[in-house]
XYZ file of C-alpha atoms in Angstrom:
395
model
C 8.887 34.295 -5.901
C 7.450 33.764 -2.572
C 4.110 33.971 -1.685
C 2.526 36.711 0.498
C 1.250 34.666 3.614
C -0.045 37.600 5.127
C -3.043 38.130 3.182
C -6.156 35.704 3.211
C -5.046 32.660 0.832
C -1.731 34.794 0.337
C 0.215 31.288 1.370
C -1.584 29.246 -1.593
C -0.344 28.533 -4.645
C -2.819 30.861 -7.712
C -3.984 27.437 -9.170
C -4.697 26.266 -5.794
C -6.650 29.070 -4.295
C -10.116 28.050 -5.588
C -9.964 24.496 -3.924
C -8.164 26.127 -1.116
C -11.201 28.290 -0.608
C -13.311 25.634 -0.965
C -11.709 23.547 1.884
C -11.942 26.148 4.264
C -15.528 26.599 3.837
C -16.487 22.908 3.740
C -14.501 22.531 7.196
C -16.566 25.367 8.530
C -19.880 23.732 7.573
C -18.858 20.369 8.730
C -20.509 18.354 11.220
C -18.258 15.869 12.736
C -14.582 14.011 12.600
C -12.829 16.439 10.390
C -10.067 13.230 10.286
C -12.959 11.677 7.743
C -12.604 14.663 5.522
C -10.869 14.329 2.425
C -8.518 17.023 1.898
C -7.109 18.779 -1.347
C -4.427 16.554 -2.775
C -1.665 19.786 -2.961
C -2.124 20.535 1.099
C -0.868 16.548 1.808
C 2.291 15.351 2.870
C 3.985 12.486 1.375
C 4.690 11.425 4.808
C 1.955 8.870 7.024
C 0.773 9.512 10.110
C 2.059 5.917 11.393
C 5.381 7.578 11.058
C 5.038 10.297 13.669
C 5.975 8.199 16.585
C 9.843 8.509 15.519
C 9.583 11.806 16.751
C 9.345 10.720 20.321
C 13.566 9.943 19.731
C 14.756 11.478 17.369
C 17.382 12.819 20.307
C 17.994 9.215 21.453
C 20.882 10.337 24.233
C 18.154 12.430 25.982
C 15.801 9.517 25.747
C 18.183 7.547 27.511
C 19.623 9.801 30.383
C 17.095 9.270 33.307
C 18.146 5.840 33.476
C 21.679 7.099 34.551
C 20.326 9.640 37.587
C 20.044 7.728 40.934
C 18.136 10.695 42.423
C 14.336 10.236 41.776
C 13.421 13.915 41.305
C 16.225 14.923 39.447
C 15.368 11.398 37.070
C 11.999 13.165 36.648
C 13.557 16.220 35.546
C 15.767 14.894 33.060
C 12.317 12.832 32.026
C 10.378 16.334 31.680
C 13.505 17.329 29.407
C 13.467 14.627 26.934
C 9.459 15.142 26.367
C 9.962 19.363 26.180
C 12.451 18.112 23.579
C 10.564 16.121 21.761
C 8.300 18.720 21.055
C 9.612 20.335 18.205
C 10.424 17.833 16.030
C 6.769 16.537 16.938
C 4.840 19.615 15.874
C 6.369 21.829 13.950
C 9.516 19.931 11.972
C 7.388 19.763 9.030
C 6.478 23.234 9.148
C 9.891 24.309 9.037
C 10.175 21.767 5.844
C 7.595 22.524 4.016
C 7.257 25.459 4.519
C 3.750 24.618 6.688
C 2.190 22.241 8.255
C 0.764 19.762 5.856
C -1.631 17.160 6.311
C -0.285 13.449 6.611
C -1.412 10.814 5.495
C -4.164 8.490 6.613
C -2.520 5.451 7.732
C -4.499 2.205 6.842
C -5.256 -0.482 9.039
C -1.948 -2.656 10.020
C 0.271 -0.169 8.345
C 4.115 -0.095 10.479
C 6.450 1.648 10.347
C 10.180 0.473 12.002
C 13.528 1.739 12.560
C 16.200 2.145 14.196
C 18.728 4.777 15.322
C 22.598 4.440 16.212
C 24.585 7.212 18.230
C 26.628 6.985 21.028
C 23.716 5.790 23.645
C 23.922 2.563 21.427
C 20.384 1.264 19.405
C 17.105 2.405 19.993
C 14.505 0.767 18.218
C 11.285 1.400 17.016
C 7.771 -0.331 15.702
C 4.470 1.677 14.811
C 1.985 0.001 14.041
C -1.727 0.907 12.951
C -4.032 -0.746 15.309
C -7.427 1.053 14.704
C -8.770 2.325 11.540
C -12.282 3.446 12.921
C -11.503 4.791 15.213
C -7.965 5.157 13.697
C -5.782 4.712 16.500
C -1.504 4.455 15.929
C 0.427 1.936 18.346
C 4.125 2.560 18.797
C 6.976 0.663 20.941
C 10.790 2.161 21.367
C 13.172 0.465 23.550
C 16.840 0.654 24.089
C 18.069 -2.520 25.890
C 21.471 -0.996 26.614
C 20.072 1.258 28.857
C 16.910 -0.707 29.907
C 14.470 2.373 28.917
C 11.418 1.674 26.939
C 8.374 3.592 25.827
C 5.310 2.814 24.314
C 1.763 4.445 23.563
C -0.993 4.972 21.458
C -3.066 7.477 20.383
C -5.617 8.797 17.676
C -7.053 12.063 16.604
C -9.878 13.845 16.862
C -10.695 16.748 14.945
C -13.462 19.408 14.836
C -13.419 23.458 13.713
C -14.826 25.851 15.965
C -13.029 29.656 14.494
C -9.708 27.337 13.532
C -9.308 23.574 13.732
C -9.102 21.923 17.302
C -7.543 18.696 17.418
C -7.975 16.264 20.583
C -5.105 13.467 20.825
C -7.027 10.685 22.438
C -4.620 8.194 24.191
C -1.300 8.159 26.375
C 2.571 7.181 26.260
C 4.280 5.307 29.430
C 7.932 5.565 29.791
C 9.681 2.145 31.901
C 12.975 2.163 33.410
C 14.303 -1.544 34.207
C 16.943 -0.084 36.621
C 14.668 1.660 39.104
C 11.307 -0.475 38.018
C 9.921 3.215 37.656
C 6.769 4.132 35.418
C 6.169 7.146 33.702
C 2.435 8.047 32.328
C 2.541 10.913 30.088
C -0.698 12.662 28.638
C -0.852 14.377 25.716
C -1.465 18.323 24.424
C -4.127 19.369 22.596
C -3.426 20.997 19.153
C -4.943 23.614 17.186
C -4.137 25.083 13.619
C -3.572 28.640 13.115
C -2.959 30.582 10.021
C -6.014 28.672 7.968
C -7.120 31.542 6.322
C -3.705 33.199 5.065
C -2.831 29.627 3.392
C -0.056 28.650 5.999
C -0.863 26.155 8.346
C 1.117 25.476 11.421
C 0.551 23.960 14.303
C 0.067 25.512 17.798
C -0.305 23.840 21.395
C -2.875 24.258 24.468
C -4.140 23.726 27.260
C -2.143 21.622 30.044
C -0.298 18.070 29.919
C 1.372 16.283 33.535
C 3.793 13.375 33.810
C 3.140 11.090 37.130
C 6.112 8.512 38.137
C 5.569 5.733 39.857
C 8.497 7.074 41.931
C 6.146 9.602 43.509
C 7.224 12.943 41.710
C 5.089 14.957 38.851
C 5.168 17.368 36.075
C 2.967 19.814 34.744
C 3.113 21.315 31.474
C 1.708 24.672 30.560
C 0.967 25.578 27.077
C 0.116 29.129 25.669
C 0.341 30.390 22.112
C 0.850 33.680 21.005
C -2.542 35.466 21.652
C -4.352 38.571 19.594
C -2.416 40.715 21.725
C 0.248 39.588 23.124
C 2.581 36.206 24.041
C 5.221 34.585 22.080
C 4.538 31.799 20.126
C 4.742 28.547 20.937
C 5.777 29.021 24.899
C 5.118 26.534 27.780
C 6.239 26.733 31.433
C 6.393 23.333 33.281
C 7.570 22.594 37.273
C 8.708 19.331 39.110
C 7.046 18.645 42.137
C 6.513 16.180 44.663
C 2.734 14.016 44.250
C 0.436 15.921 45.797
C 2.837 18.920 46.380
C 1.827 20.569 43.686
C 2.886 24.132 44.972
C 6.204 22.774 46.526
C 8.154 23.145 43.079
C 11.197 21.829 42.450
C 12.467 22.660 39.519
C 11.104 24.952 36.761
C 11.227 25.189 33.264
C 10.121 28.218 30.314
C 10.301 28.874 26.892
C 9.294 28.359 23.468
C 9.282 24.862 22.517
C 10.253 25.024 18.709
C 13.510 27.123 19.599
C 14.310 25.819 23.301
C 14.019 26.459 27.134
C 15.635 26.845 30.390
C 16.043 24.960 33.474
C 15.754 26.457 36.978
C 16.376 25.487 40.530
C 13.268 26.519 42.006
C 14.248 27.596 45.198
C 17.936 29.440 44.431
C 16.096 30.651 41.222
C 19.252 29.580 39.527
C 19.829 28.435 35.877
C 21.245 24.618 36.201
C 20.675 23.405 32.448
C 18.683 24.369 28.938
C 17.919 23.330 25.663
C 18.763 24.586 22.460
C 17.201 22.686 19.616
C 19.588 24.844 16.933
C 22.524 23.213 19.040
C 21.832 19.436 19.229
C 21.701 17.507 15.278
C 18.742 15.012 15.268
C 19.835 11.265 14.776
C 18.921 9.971 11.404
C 16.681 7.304 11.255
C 17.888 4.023 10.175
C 15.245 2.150 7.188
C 15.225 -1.325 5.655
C 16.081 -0.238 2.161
C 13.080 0.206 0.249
C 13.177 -2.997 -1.844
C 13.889 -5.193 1.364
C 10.578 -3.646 3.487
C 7.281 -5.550 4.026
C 4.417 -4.754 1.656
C 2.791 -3.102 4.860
C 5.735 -1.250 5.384
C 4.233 2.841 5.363
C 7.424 4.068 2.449
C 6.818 1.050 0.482
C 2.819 0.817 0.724
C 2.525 4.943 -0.231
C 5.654 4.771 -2.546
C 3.697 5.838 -5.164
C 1.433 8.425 -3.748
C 4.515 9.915 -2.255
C 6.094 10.315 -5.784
C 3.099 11.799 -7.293
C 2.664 14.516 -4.114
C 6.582 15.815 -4.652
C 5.905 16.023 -7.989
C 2.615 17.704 -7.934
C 0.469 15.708 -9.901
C -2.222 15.937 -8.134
C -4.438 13.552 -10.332
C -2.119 11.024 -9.876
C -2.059 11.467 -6.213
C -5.872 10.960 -5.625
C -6.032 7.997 -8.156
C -2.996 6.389 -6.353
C -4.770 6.997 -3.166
C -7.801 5.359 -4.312
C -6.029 2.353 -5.115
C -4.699 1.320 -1.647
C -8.499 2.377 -0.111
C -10.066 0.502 -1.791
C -7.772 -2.455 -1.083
C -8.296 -1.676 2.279
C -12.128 -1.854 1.697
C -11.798 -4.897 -0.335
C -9.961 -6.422 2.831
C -12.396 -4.829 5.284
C -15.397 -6.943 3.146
C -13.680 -10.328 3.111
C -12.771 -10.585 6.735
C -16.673 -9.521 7.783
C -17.930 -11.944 5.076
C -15.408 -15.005 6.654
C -16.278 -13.644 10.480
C -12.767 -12.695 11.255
C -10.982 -9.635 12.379
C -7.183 -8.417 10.985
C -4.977 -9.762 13.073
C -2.466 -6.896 14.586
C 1.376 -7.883 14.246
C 2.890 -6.276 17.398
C 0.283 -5.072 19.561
C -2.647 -6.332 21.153
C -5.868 -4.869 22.688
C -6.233 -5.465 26.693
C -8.596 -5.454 29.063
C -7.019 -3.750 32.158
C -3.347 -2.312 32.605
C -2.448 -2.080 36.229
C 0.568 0.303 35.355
C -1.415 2.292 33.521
C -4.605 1.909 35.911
C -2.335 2.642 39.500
C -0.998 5.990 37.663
C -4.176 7.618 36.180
C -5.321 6.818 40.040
C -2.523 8.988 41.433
C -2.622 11.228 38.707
C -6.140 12.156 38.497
C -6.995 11.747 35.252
C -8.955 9.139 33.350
C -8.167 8.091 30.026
C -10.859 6.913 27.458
C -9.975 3.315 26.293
C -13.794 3.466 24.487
C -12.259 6.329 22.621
C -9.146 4.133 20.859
C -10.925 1.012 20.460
C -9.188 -0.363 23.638
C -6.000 -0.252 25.746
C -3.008 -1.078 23.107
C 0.030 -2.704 24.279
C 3.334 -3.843 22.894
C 3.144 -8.110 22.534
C 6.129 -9.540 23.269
C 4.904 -12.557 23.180
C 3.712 -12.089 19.563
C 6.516 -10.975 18.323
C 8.791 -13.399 20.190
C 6.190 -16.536 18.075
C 6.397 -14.090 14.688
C 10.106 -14.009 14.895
C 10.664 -17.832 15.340
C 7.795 -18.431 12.195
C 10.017 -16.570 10.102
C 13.676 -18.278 11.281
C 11.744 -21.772 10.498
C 10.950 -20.323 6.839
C 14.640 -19.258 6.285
C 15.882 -22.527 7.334
């Protein structure tokens, strides 16, 4: 029988409802980073947070297509696409599994997470990696050489309640082209929960996010929820325009971001392309097989949590959740006591970016490295040394 999500705590299971009610009022009493809050084992996903930045590609054709446009606004176009498409599988894919939106996990400090996926724009590849655990902070790196087209990021949460729960992602994402040398700095929406108090969770957008290429065009994004009395949920508007042209748009976009959108020409007002999420099939995601992944590895190190979340034992679930904490504070102890730091497998914390620093110029917009623990980039070097370490063991 389903549940009546309509009424308060109609969404929650009868056994739940007490700690359920209990939650809420706890968050509404709370003074701080709700992220530090330890929520009721049967409102957690069985999935880490680490594991959110495969959502960025999860359409790895669309990822790839700007690199294949020689004209520089129409590249930022088909750029604005790929990140409006990104969007559903980003905030609200687990809604539409579960049911609603469930909590993730925590990720611990030099958790990854790495893939790959395989279609018809050849491999795209992926590595998250947790970087920061206070403040907790995920790094993330996709590339696919074929194309030349890489992205990487970081970011970390902030949460606080104020009538629902506000959520500020903290950090940024930069899109490279090799074919056109082209940057892309991307900023990031802020999130809110509704439907707390009926049991069902799910996630809604605000506020306003822009895209500035190195190339010299920009993007705006527009984000409005359904309101008390009107709006659809979930829509956005966004426009292409030339830096510092703001009201000399291009090319326009509207919709709903968890169903899809349409593409106009701005000035014949003409429909030239859309997106329809129920018509394009996701690319799976390609994992080492369980038994083959590294210890660190987010499936293998929360194997067991996950197990006892689908099956609802929620005892099980906190005391297997206790277990790898207090590793982690265990580890946390030794490295203070021998004066050393954990030392981060793919990324590593800079000083200054001047990518990063010559586009947040242009754009406008300062972002807050004190806020992430530092400016978080891919290491190729790093890896490059890690890889030949491991080929000498093998020999």
């Amino acid at each position: 029988m389903s549940r009546d999500t309509k009424t308060e705590g109609g969404g929650v299971a009868p056994q739940n409802k007490g700690s359920w009610s209990s939650f809420l009022k706890s968050i509404a009493t709370f003074n701080g980073d709700l992220n530090s809050m330890t929520a009721p084992p049967f409102i957690l996903s069985s999935q880490s947070l680490v594991e959110f930045s495969a959502y960025w590609t999860e359409y790895p054709s669309v990822f790839v297509a700007p690199a294949s446009e020689p004209d520089p606004a129409k590249r930022m176009l088909l750029v604005l696409k790929w990140w409006c498409s990104t969007l559903k599988q980003q905030y609200s894919s687990r809604s539409e599994q579960y049911g609603n939106e469930k909590k993730p996990l925590n990720p611990f400090l030099g958790e990854i997470f790495l893939g790959k996926w395989e279609d018809e724009a050849g491999t795209t590849q992926l590595v998250s990696e947790q970087v920061s655990h206070h403040p907790p902070v995920t790094a993330y790196c996709i590339w696919n050489d074929r194309h030349g087209v890489r992205l990487q990021g970081y970011n970390g949460q902030k949460a606080s309640f104020s009538r629902t729960i506000h959520v500020k992602q903290i950090g940024h994402s930069l899109l490279h082209i090799d074919r056109y040398n082209e940057d892309y700095l991307f900023t990031l929406p802020a999130i809110h929960i509704e439907g707390l108090i009926y049991g069902n969770p799910f996630v809604e957008l605000s506020k306003t996010t822009y895209i500035q290429s190195s190339s010299g065009y920009c993007a705006k994004i527009d984000y409005s929820g359904k309101g008390w009395m009107s709006g659809k949920k979930n829509s956005f508007t966004a426009t292409v325009y030339p830096e510092g042209h703001e009201r000399d748009t291009l090319y326009e976009l509207a919709g709903q971001w968890t169903t899809g959108f349409t593409i106009k020409d701005h000035k014949t007002k003409k429909e030239i392309d859309s997106w329809y999420a129920k018509d394009h099939k996701t690319t799976p995601l390609i994992l080492a097989p369980l038994a083959e992944q590294d210890p660190m590895e987010s499936r293998k190190a929360w194997y067991a949590v996950g197990q006892a979340i689908e099956k609802g034992n929620m005892d099980l679930t906190s005391q297997e959740k206790s277990k790898i904490e207090n590793q982690q504070r265990e580890l946390r102890r030794k490295e203070q006591a021998e004066g050393r730091q954990w030392e981060r497998r793919f990324f590593s914390r800079v000083e200054h970016d001047p990518v990063l620093a010559a586009l947040e110029k242009r754009m406008g917009e300062r972002q807050e490295p004190e806020k992430t623990g530092g400016i978080w980039r891919w290491d190729a070097e790093k890896v490059r040394a890690r890889v030949q370490q491991q080929q000498l063991r093998q020999q």
